[in-house]
Tab-separated table of C-alpha atoms in Angstrom:
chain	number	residue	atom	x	y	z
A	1	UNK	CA	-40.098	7.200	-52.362
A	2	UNK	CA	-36.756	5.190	-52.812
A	3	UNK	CA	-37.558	1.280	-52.854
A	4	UNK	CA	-36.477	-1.293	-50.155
A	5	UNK	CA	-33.135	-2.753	-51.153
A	6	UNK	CA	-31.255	-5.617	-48.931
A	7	UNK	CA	-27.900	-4.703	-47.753
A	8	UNK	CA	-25.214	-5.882	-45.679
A	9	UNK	CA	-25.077	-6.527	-41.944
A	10	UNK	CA	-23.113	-3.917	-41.244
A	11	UNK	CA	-24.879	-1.202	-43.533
A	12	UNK	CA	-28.101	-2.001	-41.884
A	13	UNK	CA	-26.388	-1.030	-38.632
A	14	UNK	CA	-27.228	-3.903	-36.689
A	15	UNK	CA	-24.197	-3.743	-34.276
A	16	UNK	CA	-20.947	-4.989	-33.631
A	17	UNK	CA	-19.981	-7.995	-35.327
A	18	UNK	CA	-19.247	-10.948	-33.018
A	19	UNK	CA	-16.056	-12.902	-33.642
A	20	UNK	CA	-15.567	-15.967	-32.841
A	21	UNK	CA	-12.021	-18.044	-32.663
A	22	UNK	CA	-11.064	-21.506	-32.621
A	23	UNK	CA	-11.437	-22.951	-29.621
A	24	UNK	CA	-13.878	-20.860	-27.844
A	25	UNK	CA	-17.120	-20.446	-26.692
A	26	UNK	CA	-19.328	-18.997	-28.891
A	27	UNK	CA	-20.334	-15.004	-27.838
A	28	UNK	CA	-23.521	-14.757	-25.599
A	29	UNK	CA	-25.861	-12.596	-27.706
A	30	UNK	CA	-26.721	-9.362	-26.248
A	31	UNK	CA	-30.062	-7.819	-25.132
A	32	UNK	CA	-32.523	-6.700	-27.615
A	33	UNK	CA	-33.880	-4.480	-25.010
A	34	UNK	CA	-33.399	-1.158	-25.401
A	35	UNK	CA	-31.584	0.908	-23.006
A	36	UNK	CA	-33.991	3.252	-21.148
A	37	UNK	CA	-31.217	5.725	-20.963
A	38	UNK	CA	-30.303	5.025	-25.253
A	39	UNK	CA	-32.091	7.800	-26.897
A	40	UNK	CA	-31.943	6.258	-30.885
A	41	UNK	CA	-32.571	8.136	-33.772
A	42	UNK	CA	-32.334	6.557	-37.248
A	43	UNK	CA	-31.398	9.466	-39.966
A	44	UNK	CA	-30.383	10.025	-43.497
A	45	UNK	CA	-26.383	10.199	-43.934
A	46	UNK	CA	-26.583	12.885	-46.205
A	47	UNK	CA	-28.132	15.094	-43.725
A	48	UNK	CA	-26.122	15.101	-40.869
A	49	UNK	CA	-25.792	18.314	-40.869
A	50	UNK	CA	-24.088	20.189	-37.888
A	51	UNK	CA	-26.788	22.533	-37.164
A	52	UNK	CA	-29.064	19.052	-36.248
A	53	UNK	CA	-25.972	17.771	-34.314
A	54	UNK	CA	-25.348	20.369	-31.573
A	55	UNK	CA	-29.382	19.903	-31.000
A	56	UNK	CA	-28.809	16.435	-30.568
A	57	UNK	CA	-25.894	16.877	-28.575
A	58	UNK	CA	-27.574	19.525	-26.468
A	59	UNK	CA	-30.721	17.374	-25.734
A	60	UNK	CA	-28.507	14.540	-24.656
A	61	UNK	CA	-26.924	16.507	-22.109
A	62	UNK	CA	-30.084	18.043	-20.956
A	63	UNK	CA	-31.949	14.483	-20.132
A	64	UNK	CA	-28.991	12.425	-19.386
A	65	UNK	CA	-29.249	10.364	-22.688
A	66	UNK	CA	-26.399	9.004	-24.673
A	67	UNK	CA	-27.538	9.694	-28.375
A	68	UNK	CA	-27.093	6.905	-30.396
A	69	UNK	CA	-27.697	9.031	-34.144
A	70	UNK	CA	-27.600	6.526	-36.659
A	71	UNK	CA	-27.042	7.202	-40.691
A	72	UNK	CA	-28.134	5.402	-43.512
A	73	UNK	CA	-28.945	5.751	-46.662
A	74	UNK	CA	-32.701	5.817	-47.520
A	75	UNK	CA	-32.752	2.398	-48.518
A	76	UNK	CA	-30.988	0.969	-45.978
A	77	UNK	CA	-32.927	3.328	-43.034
A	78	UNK	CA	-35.912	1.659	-44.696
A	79	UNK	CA	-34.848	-1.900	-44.333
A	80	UNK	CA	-33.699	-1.465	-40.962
A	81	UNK	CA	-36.945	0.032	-39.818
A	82	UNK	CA	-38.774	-2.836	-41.039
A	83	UNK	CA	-36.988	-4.979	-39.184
A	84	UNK	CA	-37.452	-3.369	-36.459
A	85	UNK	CA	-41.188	-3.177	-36.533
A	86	UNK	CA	-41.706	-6.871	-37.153
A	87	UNK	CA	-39.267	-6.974	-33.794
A	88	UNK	CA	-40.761	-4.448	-31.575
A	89	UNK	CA	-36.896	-3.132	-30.753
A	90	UNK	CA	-37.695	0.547	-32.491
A	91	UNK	CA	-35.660	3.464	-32.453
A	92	UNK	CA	-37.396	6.891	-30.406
A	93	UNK	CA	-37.284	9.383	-33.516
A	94	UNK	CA	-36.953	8.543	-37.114
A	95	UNK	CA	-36.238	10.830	-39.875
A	96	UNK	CA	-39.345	10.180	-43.006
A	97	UNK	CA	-37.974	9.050	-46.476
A	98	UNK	CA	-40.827	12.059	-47.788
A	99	UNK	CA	-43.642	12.865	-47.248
A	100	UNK	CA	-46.528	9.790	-47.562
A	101	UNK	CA	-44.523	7.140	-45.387
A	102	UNK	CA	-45.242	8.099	-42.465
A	103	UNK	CA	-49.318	8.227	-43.483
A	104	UNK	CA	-48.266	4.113	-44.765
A	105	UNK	CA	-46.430	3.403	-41.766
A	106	UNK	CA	-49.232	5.294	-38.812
A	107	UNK	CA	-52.445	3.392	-40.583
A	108	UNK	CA	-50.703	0.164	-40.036
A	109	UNK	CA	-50.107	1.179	-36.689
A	110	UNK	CA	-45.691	1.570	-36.586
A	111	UNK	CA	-46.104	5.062	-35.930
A	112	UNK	CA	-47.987	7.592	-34.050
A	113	UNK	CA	-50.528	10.001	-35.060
A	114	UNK	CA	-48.824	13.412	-33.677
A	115	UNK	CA	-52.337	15.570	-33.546
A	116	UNK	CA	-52.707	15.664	-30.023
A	117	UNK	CA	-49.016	16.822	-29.278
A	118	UNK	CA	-49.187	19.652	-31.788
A	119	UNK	CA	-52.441	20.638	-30.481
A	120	UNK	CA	-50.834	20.409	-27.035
A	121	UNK	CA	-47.834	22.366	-28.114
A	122	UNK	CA	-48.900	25.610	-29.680
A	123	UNK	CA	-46.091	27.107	-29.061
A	124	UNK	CA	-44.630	24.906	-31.661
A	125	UNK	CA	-46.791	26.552	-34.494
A	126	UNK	CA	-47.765	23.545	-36.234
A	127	UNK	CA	-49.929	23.251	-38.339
A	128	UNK	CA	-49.872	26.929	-38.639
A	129	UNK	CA	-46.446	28.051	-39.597
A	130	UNK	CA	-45.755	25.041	-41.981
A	131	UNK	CA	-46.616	25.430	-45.318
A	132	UNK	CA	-49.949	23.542	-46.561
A	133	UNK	CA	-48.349	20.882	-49.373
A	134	UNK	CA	-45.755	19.880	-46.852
A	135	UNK	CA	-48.612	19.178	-44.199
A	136	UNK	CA	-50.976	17.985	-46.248
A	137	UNK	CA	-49.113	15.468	-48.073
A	138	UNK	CA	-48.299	13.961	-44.260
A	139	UNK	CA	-52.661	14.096	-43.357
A	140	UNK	CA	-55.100	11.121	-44.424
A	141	UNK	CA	-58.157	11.263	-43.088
A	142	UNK	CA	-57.781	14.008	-40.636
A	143	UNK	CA	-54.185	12.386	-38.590
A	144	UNK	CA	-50.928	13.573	-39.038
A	145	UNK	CA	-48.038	11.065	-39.035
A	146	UNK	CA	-45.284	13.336	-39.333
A	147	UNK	CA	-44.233	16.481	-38.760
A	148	UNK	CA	-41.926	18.431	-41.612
A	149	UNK	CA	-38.459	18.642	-41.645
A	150	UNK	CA	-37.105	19.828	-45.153
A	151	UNK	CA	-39.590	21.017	-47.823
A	152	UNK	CA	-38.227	20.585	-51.287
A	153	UNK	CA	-38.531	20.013	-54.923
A	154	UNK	CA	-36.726	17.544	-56.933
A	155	UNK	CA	-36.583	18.795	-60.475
A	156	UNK	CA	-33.906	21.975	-59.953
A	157	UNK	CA	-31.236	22.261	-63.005
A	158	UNK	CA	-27.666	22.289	-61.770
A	159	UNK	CA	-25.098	23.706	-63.926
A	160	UNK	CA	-21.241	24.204	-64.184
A	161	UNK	CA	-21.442	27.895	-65.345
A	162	UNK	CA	-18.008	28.141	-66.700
A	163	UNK	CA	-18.316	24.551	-69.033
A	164	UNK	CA	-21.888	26.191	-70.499
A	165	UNK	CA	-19.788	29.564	-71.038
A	166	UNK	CA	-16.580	28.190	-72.815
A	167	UNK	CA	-19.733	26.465	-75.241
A	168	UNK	CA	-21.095	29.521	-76.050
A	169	UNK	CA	-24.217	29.529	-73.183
A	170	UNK	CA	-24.668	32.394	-71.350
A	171	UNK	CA	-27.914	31.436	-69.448
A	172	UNK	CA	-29.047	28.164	-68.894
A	173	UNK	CA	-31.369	25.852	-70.546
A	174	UNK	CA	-35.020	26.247	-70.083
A	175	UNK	CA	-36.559	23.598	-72.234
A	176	UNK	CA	-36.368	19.710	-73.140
A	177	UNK	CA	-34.595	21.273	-76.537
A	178	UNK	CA	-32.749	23.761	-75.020
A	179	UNK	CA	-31.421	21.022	-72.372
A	180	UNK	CA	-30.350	18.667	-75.544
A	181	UNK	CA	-28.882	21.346	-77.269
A	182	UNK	CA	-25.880	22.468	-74.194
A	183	UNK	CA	-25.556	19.036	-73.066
A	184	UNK	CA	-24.668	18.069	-76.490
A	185	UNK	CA	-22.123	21.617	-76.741
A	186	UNK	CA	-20.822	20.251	-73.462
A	187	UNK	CA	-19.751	17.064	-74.009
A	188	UNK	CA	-16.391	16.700	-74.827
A	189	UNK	CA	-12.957	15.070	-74.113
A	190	UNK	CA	-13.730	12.952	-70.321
A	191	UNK	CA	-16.805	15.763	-69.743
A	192	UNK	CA	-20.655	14.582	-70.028
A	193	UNK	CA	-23.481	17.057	-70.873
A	194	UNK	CA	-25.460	15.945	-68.055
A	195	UNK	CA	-25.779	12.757	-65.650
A	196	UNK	CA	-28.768	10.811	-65.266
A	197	UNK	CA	-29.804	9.424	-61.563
A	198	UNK	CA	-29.977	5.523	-60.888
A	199	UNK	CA	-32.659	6.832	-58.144
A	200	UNK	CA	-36.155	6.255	-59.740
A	201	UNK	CA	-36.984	9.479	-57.550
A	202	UNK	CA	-35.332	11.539	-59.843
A	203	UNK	CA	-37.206	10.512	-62.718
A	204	UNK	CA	-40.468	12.328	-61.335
A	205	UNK	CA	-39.348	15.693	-62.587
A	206	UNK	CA	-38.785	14.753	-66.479
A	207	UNK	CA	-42.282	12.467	-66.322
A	208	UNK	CA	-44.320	15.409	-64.327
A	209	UNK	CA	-43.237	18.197	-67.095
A	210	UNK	CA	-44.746	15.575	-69.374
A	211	UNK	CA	-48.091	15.518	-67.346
A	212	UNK	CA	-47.814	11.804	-66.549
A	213	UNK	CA	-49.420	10.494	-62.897
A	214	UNK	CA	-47.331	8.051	-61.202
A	215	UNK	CA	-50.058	6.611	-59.462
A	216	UNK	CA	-53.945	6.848	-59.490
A	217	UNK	CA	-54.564	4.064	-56.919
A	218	UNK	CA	-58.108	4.448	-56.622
A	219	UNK	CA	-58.281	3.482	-60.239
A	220	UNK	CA	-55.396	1.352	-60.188
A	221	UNK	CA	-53.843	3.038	-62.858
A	222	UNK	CA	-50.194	4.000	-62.855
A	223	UNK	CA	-47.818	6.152	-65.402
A	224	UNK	CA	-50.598	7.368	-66.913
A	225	UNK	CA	-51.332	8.841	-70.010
A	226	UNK	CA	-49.421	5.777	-71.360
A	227	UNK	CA	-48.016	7.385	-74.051
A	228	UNK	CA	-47.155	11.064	-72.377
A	229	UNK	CA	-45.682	8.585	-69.934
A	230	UNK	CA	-43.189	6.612	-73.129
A	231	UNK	CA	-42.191	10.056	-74.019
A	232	UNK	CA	-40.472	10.904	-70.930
A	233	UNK	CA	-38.812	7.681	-70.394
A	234	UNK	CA	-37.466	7.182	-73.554
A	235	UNK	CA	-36.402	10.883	-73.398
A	236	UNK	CA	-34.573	9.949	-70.747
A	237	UNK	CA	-33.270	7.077	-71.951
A	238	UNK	CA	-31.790	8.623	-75.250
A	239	UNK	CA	-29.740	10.965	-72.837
A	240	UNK	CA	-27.654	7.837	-72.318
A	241	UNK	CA	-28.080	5.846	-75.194
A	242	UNK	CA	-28.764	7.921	-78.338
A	243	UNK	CA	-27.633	10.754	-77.540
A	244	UNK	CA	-24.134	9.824	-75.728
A	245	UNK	CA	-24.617	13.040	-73.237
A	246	UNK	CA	-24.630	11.462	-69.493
A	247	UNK	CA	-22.857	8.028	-68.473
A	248	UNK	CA	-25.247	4.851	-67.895
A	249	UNK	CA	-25.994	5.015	-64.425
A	250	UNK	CA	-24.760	1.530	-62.271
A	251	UNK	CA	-27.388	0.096	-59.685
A	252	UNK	CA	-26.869	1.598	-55.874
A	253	UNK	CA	-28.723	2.699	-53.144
A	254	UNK	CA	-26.345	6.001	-53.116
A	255	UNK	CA	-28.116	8.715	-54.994
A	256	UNK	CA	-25.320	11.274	-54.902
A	257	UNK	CA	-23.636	10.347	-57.990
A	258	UNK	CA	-24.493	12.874	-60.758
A	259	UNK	CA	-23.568	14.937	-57.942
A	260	UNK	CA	-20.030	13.821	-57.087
A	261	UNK	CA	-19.381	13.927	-61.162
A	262	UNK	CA	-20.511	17.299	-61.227
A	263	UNK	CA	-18.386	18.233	-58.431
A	264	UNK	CA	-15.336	16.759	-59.845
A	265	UNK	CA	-15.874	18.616	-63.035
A	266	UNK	CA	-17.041	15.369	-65.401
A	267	UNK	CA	-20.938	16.477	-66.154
A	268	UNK	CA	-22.052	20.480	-66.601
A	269	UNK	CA	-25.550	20.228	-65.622
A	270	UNK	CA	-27.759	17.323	-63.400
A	271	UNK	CA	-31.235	17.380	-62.357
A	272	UNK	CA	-31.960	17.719	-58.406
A	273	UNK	CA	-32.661	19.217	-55.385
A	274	UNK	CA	-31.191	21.455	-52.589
A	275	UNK	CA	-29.798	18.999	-50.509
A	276	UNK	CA	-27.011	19.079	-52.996
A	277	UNK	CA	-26.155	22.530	-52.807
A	278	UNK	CA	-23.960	21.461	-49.719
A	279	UNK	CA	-21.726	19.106	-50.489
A	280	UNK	CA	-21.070	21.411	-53.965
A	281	UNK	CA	-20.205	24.099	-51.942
A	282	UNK	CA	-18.050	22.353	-49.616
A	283	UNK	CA	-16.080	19.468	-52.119
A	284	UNK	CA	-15.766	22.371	-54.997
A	285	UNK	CA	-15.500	25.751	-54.002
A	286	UNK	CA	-14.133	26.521	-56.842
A	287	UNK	CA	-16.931	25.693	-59.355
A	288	UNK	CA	-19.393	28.287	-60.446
A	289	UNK	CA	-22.476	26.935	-59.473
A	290	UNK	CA	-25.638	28.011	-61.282
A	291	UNK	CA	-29.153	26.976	-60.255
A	292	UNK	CA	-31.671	27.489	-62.459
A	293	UNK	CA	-35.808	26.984	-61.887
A	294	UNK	CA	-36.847	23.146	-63.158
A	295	UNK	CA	-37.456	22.458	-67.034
A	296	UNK	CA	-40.521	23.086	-69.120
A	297	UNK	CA	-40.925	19.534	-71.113
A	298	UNK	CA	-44.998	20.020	-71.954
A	299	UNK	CA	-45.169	22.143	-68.873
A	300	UNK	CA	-42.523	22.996	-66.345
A	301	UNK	CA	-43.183	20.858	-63.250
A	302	UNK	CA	-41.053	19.516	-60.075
A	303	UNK	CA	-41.472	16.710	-57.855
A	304	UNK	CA	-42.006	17.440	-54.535
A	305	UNK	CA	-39.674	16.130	-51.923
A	306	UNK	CA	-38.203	16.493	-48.389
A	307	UNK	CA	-38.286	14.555	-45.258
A	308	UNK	CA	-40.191	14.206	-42.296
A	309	UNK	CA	-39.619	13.182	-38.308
A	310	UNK	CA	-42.107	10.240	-37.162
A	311	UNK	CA	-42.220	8.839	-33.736
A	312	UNK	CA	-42.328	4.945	-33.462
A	313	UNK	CA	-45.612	3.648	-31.972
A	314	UNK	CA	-43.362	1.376	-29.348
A	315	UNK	CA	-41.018	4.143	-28.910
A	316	UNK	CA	-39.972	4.237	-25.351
A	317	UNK	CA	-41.082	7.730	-24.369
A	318	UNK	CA	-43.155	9.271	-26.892
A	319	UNK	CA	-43.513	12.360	-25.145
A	320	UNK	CA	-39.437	13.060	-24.673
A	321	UNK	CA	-39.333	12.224	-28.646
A	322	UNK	CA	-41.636	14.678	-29.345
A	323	UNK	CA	-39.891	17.662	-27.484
A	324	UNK	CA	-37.046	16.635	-29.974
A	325	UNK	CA	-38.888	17.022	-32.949
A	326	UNK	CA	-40.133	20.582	-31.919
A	327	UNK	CA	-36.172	21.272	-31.204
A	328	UNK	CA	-35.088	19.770	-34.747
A	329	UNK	CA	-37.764	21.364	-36.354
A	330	UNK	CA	-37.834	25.337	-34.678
A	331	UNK	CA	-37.396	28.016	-37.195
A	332	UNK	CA	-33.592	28.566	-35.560
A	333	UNK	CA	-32.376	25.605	-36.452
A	334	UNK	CA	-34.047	25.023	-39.922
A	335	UNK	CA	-32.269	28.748	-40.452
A	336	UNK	CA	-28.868	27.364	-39.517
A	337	UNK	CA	-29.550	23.904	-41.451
A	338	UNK	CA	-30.053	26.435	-44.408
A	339	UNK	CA	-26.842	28.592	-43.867
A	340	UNK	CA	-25.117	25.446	-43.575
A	341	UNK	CA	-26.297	23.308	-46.698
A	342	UNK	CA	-28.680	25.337	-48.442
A	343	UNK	CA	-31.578	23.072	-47.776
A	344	UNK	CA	-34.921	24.870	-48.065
A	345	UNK	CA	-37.507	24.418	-44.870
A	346	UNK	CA	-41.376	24.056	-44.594
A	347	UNK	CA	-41.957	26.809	-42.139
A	348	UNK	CA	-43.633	30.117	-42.792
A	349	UNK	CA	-41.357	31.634	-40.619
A	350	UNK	CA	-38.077	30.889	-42.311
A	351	UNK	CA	-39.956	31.943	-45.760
A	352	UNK	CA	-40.249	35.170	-44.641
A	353	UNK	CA	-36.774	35.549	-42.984
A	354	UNK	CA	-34.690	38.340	-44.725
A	355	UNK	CA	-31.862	35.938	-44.639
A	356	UNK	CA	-33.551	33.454	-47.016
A	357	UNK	CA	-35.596	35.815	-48.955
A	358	UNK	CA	-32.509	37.659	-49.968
A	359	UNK	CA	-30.650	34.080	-51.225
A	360	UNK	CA	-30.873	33.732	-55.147
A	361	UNK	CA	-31.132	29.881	-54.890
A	362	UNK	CA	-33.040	30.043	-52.143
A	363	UNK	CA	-35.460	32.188	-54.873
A	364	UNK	CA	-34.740	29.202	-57.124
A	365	UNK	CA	-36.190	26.925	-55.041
A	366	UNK	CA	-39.128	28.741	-54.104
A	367	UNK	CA	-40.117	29.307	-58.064
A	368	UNK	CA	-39.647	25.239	-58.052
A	369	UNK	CA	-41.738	24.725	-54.785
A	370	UNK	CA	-44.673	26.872	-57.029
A	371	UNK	CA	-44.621	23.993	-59.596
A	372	UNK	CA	-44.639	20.860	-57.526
A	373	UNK	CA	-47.127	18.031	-58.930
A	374	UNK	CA	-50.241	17.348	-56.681
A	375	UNK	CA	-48.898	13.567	-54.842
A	376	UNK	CA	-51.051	10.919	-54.434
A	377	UNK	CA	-52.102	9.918	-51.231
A	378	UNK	CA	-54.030	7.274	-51.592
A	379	UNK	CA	-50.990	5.203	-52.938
A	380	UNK	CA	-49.278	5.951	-49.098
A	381	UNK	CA	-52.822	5.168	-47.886
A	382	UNK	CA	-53.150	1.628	-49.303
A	383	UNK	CA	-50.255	0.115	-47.426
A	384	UNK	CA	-49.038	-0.960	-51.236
A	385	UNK	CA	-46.594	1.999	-51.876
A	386	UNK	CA	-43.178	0.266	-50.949
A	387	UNK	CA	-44.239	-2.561	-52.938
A	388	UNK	CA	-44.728	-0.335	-55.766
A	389	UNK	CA	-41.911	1.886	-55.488
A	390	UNK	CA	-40.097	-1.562	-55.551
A	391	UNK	CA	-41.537	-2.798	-58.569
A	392	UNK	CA	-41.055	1.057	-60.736
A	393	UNK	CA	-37.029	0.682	-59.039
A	394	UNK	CA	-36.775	-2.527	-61.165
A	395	UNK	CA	-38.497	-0.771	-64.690
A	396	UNK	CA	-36.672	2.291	-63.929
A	397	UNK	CA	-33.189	-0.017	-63.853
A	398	UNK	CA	-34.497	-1.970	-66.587
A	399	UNK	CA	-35.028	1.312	-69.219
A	400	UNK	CA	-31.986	3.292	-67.659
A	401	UNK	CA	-29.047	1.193	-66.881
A	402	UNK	CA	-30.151	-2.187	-68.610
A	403	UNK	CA	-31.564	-0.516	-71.542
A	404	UNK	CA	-34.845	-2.220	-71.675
A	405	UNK	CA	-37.297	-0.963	-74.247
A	406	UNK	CA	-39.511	1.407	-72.427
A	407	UNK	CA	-42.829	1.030	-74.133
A	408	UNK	CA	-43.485	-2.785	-72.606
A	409	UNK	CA	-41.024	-2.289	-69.846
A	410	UNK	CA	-44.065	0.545	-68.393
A	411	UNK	CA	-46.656	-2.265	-69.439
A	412	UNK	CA	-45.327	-4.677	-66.990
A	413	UNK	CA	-44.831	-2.316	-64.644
A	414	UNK	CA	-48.307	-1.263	-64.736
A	415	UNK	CA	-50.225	-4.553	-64.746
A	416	UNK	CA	-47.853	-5.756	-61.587
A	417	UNK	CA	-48.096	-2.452	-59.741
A	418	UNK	CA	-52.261	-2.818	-60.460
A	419	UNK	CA	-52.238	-6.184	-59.119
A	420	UNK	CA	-50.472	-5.323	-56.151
A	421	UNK	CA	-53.536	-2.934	-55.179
């Protein structure tokens, strides 16, 4: 999960900013009670997706809401929601950074437990048309604190197929070596090999293929083996720093940016998941995109991801933000979502739809959703994980962008992240 970082006012989306001029009264601060006929609905900004908006739209119109959708990055949607807790003043639907906050956020008691709706709701299908790792991953100890949205794995290999061509590669890597070998054949003139991620997300696929844990918090243990764990970090580092095949990475809450390189032509091959296939298609037509299944380091292994929808324990009618989840989440819509921006789905259902089992990437994806590493829920459990995921952001920026060495850079971050449990 992405780590709390501040940001400004304005990014945080706390309003309209009240000017003041010389001479006059000061502004009389507004209400911080909601609006009963506000419907709010904090999202990510890079899945506003139209498919989701005409839903939105619709259910507006049919309840006599004004939809107030709000985007943010994850970051910044985590902040605000914070806030918002400690203030009571919550939004009625919020979109899950992945799977495992909700579980943090429900057993301190910010969100609901959605058992009793589903069970209520059978029409809905759920738990029975979702796929198990996407539900389980959102269960502790028999509750449910989200329902699935997008079901994917971080870990797919993007790649320019005309830059690996004109260097002699006809298929594309399928190995740590094999990776090396065309990102070094590919980097030339103002064009990098590859770009690594300033998200510490996207360091779970290189780490998992080395058969490192993140966490183990009921031993307190974390990037573990310790020295499985070195060897993909310093891997990763060398990309940048030894090797000279992706551009240092600069410190931001956005995580599109190997994207937008690859996109403008400046890196043949990045490391991610679907939710990029979208803004690929649509920025760069004209780039032959290749997707290819998600490296084999000691094994080949993924990182699950994907996001959830998780109903505030204070929202104002829990009940009317359900029936919006059930509409964001039908098999329709996740089918449209997919045509759309080629994001892959948890439902059974859209699995089996000939539309999506005759995709190629869509096939991609699936191979990758077969090698997704087993999460830890315990870590989401202990009420610790943000405060973790902050502390592996700062080693992750540290060994990446600030070069740190890695080996005592993971030591630190193991003996704080222990004493945080």
């Amino acid at each position: 999960m992405p780590s709390v970082n501040r940001r400004s006012f304005l990014q945080l989306g706390l309003g309209a900013t009240v000017l003041g001029a010389v001479g006059c009264a000061p502004a009389k601060p507004a209400s911080k009670k909601a609006d009963s006929r506000t419907f709010t609905i904090y999202w990510n900004a890079g899945h506003g997706y139209q498919a989701y908006k005409e839903v939105i739209d619709q259910f507006g119109k049919d309840h006599d809401l004004e939809m107030n959708w709000q985007k943010f990055q994850w970051p910044d949607l985590t902040t605000k929601l914070t806030a918002d807790f400690r203030s009571g003043n919550v939004p009625d639907l919020v979109e899950e950074v992945s799977a495992g906050t909700g579980t943090q956020y429900g057993l301190a008691g910010n969100v609901l437990a959605l058992d009793d709706f589903a069970a209520a709701d059978e029409e809905f299908g759920f738990p029975g048309d979702f796929l198990d790792q996407a539900v389980v991953a959102r269960q502790y100890e028999g509750k449910t604190y989200s329902i699935p949205l997008h079901l994917t794995a971080n870990g797919l290999l993007f790649y320019n197929k005309q830059l690996l061509s004109a260097a002699g590669f006809d298929e594309p890597p399928s190995t740590w070596d094999e990776f090396l070998e065309v990102a070094r054949a590919t980097t030339k003139d103002k064009v990098s090999g590859c770009s690594v991620n300033s998200d510490p997300s996207y360091a779970a696929p290189y780490y998992n293929q080395q058969k490192v844990d993140f966490s183990d918090a009921g031993a307190k243990q974390f990037m573990m083996p310790a020295d499985s764990a070195i060897r993909s970090m310093q891997w990763m580092q060398d990309l940048i720093y030894t090797h000279k095949v992706s551009p240092a990475p600069v410190a931001t809450t956005d995580y599109s940016g190997p994207q937008k390189l690859f996109s403008a032509q400046r890196a043949a091959m990045f490391v991610s998941g679907p939710w990029d296939i979208g803004p690929i298609r649509q920025g760069s037509p004209d780039i032959d995109l290749g997707l290819a299944v998600p490296l084999t380091g000691t094994v080949q292994s993924a990182a699950m991801a994907g996001s959830g929808l998780m109903i505030p324990a204070k929202a104002k009618d829990p009940k009317l933000s359900w029936e919006l989840i059930t509409k964001l989440a039908a098999v329709k819509v996740e089918l449209a979502a997919t045509k759309e921006a080629g994001m892959s789905m948890p439902r059974k259902s859209w699995a089996a739809d000939p539309a999506v089992a005759a995709d190629p990437n869509l096939a991609t994806i699936a191979k990758a959703l077969a090698v997704v590493a087993k999460q830890d829920v315990a870590l989401s459990a202990s009420g610790k994980a943000a405060q973790v995921n902050e502390l592996w952001k700062k080693a992750y920026q540290q060994m990446i962008i600030q070069h740190a060495p890695v080996g005592p850079t993971l030591d630190d971050f193991r003996k704080q992240a222990g004493a945080a449990l």
